[in-house]
PDB file of C-alpha atoms in Angstrom:
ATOM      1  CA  UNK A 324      19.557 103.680  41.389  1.00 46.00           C
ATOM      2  CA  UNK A 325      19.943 100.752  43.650  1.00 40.00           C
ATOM      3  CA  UNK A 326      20.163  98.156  41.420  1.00 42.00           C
ATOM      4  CA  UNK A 327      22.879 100.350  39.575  1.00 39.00           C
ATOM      5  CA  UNK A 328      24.804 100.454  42.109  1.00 37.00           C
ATOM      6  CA  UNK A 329      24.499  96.592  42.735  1.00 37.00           C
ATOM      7  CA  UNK A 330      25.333  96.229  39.177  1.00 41.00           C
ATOM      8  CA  UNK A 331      28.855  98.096  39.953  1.00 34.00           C
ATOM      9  CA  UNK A 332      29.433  96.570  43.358  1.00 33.00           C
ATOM     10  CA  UNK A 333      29.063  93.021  41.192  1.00 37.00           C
ATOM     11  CA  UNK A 334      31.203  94.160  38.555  1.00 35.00           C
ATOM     12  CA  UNK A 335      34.045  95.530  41.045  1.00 34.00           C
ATOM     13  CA  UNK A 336      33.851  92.441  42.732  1.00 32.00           C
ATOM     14  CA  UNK A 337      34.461  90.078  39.458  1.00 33.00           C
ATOM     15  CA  UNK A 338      37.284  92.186  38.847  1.00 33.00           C
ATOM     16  CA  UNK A 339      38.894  91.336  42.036  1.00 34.00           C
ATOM     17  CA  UNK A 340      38.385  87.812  41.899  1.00 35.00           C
ATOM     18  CA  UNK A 341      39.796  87.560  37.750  1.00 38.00           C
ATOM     19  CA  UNK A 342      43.031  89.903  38.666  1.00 38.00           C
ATOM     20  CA  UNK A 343      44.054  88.510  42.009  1.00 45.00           C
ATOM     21  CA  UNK A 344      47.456  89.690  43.715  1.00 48.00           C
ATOM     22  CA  UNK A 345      50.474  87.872  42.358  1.00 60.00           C
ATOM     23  CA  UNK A 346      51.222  84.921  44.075  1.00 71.00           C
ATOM     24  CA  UNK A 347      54.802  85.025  44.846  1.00 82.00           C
ATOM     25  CA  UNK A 348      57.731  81.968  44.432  1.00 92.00           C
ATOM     26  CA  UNK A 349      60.021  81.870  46.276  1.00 92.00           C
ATOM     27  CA  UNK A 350      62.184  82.672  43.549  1.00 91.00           C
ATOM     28  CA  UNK A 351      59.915  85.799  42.874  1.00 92.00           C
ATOM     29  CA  UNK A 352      60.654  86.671  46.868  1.00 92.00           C
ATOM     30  CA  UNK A 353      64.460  85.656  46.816  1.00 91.00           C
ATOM     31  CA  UNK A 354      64.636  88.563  43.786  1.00 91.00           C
ATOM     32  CA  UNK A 355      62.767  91.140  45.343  1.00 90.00           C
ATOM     33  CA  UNK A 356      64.164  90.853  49.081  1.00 90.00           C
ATOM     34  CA  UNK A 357      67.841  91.454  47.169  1.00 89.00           C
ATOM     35  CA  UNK A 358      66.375  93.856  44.860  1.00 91.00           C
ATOM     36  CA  UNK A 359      68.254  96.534  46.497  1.00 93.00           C
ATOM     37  CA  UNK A 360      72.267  96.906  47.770  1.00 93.00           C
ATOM     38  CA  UNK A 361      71.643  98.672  50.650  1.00 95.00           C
ATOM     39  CA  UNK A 362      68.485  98.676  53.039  1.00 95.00           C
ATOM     40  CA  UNK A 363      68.582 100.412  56.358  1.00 96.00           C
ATOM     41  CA  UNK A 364      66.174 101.025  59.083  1.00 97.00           C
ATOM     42  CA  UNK A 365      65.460 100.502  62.860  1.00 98.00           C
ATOM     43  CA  UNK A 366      64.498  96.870  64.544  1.00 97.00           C
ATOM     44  CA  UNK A 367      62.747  96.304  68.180  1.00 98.00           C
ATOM     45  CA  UNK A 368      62.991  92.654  69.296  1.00 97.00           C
ATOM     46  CA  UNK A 369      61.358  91.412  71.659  1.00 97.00           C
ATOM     47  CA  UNK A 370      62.756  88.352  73.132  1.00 97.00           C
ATOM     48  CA  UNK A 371      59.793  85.564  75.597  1.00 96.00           C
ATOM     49  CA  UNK A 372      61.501  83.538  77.702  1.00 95.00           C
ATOM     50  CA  UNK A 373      59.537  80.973  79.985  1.00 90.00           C
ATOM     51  CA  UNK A 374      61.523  81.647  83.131  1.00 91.00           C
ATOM     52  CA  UNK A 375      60.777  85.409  82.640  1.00 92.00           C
ATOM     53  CA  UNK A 376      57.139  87.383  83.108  1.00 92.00           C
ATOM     54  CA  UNK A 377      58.506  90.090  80.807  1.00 95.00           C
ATOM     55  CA  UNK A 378      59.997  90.128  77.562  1.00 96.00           C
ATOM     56  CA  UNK A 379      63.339  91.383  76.676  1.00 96.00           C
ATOM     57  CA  UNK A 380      63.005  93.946  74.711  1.00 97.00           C
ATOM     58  CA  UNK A 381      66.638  95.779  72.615  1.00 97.00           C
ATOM     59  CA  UNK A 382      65.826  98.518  70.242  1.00 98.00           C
ATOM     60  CA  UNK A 383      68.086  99.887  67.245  1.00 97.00           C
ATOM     61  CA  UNK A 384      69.475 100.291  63.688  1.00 97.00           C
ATOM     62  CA  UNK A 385      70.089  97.804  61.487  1.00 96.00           C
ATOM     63  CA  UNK A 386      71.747  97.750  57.989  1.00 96.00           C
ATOM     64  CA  UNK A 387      71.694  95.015  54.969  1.00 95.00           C
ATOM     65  CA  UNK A 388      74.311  95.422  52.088  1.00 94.00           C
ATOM     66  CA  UNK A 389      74.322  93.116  49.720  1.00 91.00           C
ATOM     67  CA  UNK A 390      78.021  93.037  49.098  1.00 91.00           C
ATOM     68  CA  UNK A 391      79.385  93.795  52.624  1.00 93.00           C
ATOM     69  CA  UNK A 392      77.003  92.119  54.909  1.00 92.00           C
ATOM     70  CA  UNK A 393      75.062  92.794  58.027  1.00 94.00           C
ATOM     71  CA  UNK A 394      75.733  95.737  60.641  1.00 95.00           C
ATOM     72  CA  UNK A 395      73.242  94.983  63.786  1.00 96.00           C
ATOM     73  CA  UNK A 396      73.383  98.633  66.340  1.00 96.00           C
ATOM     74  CA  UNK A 397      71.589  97.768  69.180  1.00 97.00           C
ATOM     75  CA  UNK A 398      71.010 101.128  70.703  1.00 98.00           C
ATOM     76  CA  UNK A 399      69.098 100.204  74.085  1.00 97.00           C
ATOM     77  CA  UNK A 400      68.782  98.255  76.715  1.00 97.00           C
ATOM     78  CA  UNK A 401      72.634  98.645  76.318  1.00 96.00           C
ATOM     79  CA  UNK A 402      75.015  99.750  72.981  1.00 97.00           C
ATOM     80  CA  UNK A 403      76.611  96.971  71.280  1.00 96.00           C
ATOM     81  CA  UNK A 404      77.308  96.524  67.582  1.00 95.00           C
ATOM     82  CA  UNK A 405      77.556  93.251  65.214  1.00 94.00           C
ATOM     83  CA  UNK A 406      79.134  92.831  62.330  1.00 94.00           C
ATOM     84  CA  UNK A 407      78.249  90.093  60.202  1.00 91.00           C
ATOM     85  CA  UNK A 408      80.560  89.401  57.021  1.00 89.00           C
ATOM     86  CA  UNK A 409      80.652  86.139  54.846  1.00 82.00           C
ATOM     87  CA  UNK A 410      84.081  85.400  56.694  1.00 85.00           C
ATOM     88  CA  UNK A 411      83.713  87.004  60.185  1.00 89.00           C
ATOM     89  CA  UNK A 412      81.243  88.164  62.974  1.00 91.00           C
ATOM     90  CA  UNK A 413      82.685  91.654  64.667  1.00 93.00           C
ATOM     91  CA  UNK A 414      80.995  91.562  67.990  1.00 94.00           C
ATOM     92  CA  UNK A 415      81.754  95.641  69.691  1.00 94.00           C
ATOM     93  CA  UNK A 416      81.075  96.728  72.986  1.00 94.00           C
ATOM     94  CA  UNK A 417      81.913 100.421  73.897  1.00 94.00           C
ATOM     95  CA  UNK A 418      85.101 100.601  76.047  1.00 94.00           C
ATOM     96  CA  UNK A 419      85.898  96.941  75.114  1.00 95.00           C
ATOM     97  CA  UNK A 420      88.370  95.606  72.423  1.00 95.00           C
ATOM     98  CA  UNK A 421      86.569  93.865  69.576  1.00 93.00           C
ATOM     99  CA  UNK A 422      85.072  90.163  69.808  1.00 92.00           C
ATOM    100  CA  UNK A 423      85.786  88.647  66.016  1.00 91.00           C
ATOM    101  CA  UNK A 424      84.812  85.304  65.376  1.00 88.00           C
ATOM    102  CA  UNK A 425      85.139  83.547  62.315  1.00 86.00           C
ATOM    103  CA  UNK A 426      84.868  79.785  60.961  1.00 77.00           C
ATOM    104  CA  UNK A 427      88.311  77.726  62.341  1.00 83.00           C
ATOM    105  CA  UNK A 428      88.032  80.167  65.504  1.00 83.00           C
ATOM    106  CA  UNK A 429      84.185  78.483  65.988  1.00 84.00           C
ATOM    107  CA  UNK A 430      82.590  76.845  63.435  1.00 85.00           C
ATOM    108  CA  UNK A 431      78.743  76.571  65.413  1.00 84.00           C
ATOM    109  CA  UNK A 432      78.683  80.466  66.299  1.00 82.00           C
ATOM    110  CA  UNK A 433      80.023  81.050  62.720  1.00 78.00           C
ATOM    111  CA  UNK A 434      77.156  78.433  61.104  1.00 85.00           C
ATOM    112  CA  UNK A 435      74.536  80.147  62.869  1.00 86.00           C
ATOM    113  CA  UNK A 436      75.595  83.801  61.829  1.00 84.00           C
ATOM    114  CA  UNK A 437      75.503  82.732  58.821  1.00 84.00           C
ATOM    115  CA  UNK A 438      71.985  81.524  58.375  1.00 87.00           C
ATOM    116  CA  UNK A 439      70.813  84.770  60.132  1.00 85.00           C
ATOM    117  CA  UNK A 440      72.727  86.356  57.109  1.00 87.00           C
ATOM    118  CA  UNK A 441      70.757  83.845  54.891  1.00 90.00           C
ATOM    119  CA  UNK A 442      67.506  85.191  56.647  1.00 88.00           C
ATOM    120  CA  UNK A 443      68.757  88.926  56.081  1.00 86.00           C
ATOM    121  CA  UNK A 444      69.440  88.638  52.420  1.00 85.00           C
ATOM    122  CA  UNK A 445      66.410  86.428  51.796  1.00 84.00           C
ATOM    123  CA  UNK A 446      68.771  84.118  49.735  1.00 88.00           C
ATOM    124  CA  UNK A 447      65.975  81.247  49.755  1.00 89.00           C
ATOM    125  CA  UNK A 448      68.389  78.808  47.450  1.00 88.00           C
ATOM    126  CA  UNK A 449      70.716  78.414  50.679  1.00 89.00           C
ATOM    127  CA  UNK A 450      67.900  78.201  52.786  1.00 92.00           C
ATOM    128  CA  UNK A 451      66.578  75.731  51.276  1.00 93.00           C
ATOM    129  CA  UNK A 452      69.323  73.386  51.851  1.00 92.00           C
ATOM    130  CA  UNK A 453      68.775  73.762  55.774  1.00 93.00           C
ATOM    131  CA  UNK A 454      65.305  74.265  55.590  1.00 95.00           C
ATOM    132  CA  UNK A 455      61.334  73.430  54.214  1.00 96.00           C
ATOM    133  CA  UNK A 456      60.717  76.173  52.508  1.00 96.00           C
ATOM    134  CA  UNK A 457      56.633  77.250  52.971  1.00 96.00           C
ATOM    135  CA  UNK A 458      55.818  79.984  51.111  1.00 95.00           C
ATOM    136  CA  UNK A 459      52.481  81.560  51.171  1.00 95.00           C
ATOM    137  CA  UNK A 460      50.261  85.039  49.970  1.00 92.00           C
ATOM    138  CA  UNK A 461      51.484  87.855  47.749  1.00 89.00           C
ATOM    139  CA  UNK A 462      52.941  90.585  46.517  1.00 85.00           C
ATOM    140  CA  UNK A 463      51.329  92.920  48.664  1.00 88.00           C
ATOM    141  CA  UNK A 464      51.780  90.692  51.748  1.00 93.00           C
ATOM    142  CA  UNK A 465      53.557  87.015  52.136  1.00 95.00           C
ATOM    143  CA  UNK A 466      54.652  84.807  54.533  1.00 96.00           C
ATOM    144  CA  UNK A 467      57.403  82.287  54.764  1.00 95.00           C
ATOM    145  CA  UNK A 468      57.502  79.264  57.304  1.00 96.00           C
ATOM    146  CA  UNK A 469      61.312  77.479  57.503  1.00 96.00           C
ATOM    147  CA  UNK A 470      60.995  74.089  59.270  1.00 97.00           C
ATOM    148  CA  UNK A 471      64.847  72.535  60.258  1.00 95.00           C
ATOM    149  CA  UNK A 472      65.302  69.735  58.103  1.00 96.00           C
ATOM    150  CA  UNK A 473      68.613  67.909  60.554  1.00 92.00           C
ATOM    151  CA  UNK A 474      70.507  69.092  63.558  1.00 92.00           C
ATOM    152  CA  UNK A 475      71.666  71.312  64.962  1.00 90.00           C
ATOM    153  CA  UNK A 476      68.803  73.371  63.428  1.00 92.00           C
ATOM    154  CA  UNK A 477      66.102  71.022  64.761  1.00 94.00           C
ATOM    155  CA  UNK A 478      68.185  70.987  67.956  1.00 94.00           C
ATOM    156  CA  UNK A 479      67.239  74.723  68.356  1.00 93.00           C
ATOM    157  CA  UNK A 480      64.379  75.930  66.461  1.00 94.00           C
ATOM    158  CA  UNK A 481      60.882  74.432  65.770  1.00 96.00           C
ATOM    159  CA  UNK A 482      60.551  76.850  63.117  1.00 97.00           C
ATOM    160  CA  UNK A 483      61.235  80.254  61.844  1.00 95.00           C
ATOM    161  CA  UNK A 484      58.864  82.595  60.529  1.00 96.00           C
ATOM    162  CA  UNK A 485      59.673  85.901  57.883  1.00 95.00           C
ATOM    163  CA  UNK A 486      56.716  87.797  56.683  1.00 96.00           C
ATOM    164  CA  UNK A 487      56.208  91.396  54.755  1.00 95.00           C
ATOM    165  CA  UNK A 488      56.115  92.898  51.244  1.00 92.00           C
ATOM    166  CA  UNK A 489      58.690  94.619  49.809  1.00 91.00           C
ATOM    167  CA  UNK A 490      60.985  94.287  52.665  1.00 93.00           C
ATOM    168  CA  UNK A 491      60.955  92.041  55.428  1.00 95.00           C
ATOM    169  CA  UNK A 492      58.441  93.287  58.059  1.00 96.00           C
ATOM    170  CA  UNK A 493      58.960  90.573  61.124  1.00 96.00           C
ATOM    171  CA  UNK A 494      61.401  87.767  61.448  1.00 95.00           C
ATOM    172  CA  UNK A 495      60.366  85.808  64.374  1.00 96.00           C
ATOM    173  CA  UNK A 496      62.139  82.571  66.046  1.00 95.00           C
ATOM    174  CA  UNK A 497      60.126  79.581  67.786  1.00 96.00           C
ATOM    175  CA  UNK A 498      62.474  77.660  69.426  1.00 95.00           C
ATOM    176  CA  UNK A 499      62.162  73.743  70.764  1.00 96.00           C
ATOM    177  CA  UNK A 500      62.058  74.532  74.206  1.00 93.00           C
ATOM    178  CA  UNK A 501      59.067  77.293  74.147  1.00 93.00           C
ATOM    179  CA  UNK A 502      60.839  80.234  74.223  1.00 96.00           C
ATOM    180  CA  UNK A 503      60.544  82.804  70.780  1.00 96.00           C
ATOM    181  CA  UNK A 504      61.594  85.988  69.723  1.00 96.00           C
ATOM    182  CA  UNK A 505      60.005  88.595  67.205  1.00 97.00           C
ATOM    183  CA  UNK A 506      61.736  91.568  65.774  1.00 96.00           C
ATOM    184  CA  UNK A 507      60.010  94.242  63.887  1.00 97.00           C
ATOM    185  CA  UNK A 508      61.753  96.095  61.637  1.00 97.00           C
ATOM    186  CA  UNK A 509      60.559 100.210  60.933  1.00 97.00           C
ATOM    187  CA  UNK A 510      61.017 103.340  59.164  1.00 97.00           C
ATOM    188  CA  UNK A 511      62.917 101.155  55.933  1.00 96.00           C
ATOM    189  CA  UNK A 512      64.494 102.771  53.321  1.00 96.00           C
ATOM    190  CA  UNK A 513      66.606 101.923  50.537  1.00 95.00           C
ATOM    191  CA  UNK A 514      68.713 104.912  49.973  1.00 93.00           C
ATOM    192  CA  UNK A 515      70.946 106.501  50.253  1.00 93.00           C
ATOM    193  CA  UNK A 516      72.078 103.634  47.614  1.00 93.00           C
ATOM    194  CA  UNK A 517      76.370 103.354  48.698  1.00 93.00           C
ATOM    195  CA  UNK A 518      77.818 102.733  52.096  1.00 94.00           C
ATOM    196  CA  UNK A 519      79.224 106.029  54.220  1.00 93.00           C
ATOM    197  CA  UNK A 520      82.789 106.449  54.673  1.00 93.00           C
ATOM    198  CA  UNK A 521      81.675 105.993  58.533  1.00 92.00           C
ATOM    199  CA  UNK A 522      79.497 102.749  57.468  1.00 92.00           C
ATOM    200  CA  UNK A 523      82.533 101.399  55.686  1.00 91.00           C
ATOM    201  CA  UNK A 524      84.732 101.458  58.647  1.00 91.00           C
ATOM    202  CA  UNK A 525      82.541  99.430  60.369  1.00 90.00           C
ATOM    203  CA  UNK A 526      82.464  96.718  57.940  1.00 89.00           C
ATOM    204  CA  UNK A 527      86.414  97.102  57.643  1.00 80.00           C
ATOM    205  CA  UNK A 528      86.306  98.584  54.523  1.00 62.00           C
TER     206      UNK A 528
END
């Protein structure tokens, strides 16, 4: 009985090793991170600053269309919603008239929304033009190093880090002076599949 069972221990094992996970590419990734129109689901980020003992942490909703863009709802420590188009970022503070920003208004603020956008979307061809693209593991779990290739990138970030499966699980930012910050994102879900009336308005629709 023993050595049966060594016998199917072996055999389980060889069949591990001949079908492996699937290695991803980054085109394989780039497909399956926009595989969907709509994702929604709830962030924490937890922000390490050198001059402070304790992180920041901001908790929330977040969600990805395809089509429309990015709405960020930071629920706590404060509320404040962003808005991130191809053409604008909506910045909107309770009680406050709306911040929009768009390219001529401030092209630096308006570069680096849209790379975060980039990062959302998991649209690894324009990445790729700012960044070294390291892509490493699977299907069931992978892990993607972006290393600025020029300023203003290099100016800011050491490197950037995305890892997860079928969605993005953590998205986390190592910048040049030592600080970094790591948001987690929860409970994702790809449906309902179309926007809200209520969702639209926020992206101006």
């Amino acid at each position: 009985m023993l050595n049966k069972c060594r016998r199917l221990f072996s055999a389980l094992l060889l069949f591990v090793c001949v079908f492996p996970a699937h290695a991803l590419t980054l085109s394989d990734l780039q497909t399956r991170l926009s595989a969907h129109d709509i994702t929604r689901g709830d962030f924490t980020q937890t922000r390490h600053l050198a001059m402070l003992d304790m992180p920041l942490v901001s908790q929330g909703a977040f969600l990805l269309s395809q089509t429309d863009g990015l709405l960020w709802q930071q629920a706590t420590p404060f509320p404040l919603s962003l808005v991130l188009t191809g053409k604008t970022l909506t910045q909107r503070i309770p009680g406050q008239a709306d911040n929009i920003v768009n390219a001529d208004d401030n092209p630096m603020v308006f570069y680096f929304s849209r790379l975060f956008l980039s990062l959302f979307q998991g649209d690894t061809d324009a990445l790729a033009a700012q960044f070294d693209l390291k892509l490493t593991g699977s299907t069931e779990k992978w892990h993607l190093v972006l290393t600025p290739k020029q300023p203003p990138l290099s100016q800011v970030f050491k490197e950037i880090t995305l890892q997860g499966a079928e969605h993005i699980d953590m998205l986390t930012l190592h910048e040049v002076r030592g600080d970094h910050s790591e948001i987690r994102f929860t409970k994702v879900t790809f449906t309902p599949t179309s926007l809200t009336e209520e969702e639209q308005g926020e992206f101006g629709d």
